XYZ file of C-alpha atoms in Angstrom:
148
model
C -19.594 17.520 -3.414
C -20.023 14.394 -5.445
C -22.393 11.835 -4.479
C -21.509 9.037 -2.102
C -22.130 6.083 -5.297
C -19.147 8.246 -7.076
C -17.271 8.210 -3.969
C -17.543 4.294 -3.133
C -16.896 3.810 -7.276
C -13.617 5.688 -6.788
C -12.937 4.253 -3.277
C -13.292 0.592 -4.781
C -11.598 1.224 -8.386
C -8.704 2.827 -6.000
C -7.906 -0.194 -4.108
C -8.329 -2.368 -6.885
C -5.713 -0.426 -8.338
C -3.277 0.022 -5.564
C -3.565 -3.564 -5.158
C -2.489 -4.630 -8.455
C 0.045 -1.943 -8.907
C 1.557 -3.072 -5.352
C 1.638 -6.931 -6.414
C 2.926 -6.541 -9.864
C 4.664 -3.103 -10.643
C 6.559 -2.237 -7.019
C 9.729 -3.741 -7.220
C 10.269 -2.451 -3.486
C 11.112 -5.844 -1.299
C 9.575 -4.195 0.994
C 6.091 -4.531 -0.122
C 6.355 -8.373 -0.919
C 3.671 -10.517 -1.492
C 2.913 -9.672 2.903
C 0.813 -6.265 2.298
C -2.872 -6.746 1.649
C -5.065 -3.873 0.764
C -8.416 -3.855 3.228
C -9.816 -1.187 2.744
C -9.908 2.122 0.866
C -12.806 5.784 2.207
C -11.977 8.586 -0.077
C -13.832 12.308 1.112
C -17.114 13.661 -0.344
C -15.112 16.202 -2.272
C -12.936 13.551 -4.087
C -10.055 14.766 -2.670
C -8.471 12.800 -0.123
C -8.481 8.608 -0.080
C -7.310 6.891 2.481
C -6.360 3.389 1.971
C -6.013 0.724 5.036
C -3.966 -2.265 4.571
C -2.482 -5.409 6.521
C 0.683 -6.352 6.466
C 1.702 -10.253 7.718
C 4.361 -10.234 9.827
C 6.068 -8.671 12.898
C 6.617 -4.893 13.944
C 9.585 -4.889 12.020
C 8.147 -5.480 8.928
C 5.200 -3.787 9.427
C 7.140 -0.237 9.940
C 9.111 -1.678 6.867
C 6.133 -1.758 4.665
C 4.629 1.627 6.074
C 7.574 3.334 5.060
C 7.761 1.236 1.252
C 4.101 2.807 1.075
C 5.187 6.123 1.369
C 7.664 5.792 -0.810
C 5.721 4.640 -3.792
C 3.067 6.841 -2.712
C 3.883 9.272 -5.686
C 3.471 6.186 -8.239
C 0.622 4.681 -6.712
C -1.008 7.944 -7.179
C -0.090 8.245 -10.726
C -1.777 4.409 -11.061
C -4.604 5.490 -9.665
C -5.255 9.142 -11.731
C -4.401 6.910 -14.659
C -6.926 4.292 -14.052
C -9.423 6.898 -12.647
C -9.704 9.178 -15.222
C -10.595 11.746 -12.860
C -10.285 16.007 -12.864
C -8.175 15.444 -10.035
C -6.442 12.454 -8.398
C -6.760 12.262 -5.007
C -3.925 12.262 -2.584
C -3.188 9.061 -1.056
C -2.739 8.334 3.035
C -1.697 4.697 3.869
C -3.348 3.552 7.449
C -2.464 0.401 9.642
C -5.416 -1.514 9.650
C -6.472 -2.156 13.587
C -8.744 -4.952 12.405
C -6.860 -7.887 12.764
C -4.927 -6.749 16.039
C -9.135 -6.315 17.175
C -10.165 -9.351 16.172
C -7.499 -10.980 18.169
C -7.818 -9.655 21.173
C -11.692 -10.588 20.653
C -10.616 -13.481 20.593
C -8.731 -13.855 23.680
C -11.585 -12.277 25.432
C -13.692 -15.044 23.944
C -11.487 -17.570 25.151
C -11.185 -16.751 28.867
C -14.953 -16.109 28.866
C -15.003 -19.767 27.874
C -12.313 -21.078 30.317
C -14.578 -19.234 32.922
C -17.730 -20.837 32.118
C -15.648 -24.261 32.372
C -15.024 -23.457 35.714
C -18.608 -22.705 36.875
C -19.487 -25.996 34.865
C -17.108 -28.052 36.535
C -17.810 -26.541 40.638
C -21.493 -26.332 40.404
C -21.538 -30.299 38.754
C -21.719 -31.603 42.033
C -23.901 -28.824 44.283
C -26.616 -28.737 45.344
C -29.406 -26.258 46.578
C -28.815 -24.268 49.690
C -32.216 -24.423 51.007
C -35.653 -25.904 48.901
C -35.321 -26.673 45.308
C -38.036 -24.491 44.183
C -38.200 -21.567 46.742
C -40.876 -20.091 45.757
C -44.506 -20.416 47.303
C -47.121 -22.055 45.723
C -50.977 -20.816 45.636
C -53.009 -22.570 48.014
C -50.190 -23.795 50.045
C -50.197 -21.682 53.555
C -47.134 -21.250 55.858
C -49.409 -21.318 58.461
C -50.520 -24.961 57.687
C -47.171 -26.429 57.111
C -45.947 -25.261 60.429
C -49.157 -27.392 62.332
């Protein structure tokens, strides 16, 4: 098992690499200038990297890019062992990143929260109490007396 500093070195020099090799030597118009590299975890053994990426666009041309990935997946590798330098290169698996997809639905969350609080705002503006404005008893104030 290698350490996890080799790992993230190897994780970080991979998508550095794929990056590059995917905006200047893929000739695929598939993988235009839309793909963006997020993130790359390889395993403790060295063996396996998985590398997440974005692509801008709709479904169409996201399941267009997925399956341009795979199909330089046998030069990106050969990028990467180059670059790497590595006793073995390890295999490559391209993932959808979920993180933008996340963050927008986040954001719609965060927006009807905030429509909601509007419309508090806006019916308690003119309420009032329903009984006292401070319900609470004070100390040395007596029911008893109040009632006389």
């Amino acid at each position: 098992m290698a350490d996890n500093a080799r790992a993230k070195r190897l994780a970080d020099l991979i998508r550095e690499v794929v990056a590059q090799k995917l905006l200047r030597g893929i000739k695929d118009p598939r993988l235009g200038s839309n793909v963006t590299i997020t993130d790359t975890r390889v395993t403790g053994d060295l063996r396996e990297a998985t590398v997440f990426y974005t692509v801008y666009g709709d479904d169409e041309e996201r399941a267009a890019a997925a399956a341009g990935l795979e199909s330089a997946k046998g030069v990106l590798r050969s990028a990467v062992g180059a670059a790497a330098g590595v006793k073995f290169t390890p295999t490559l698996t391209f993932v959808a990143d979920a993180l933008p997809d996340t963050a927008r639905t986040i954001e719609d969350l965060l927006d009807k929260a905030r429509q909601s609080d509007e419309q508090v705002r806006e019916v308690s503006a003119g309420a009032t109490y329903a009984g006292e404005a401070d319900p609470y008893k004070k100390p040395g104030e007596d029911e008893d007396d109040t009632a006389e």
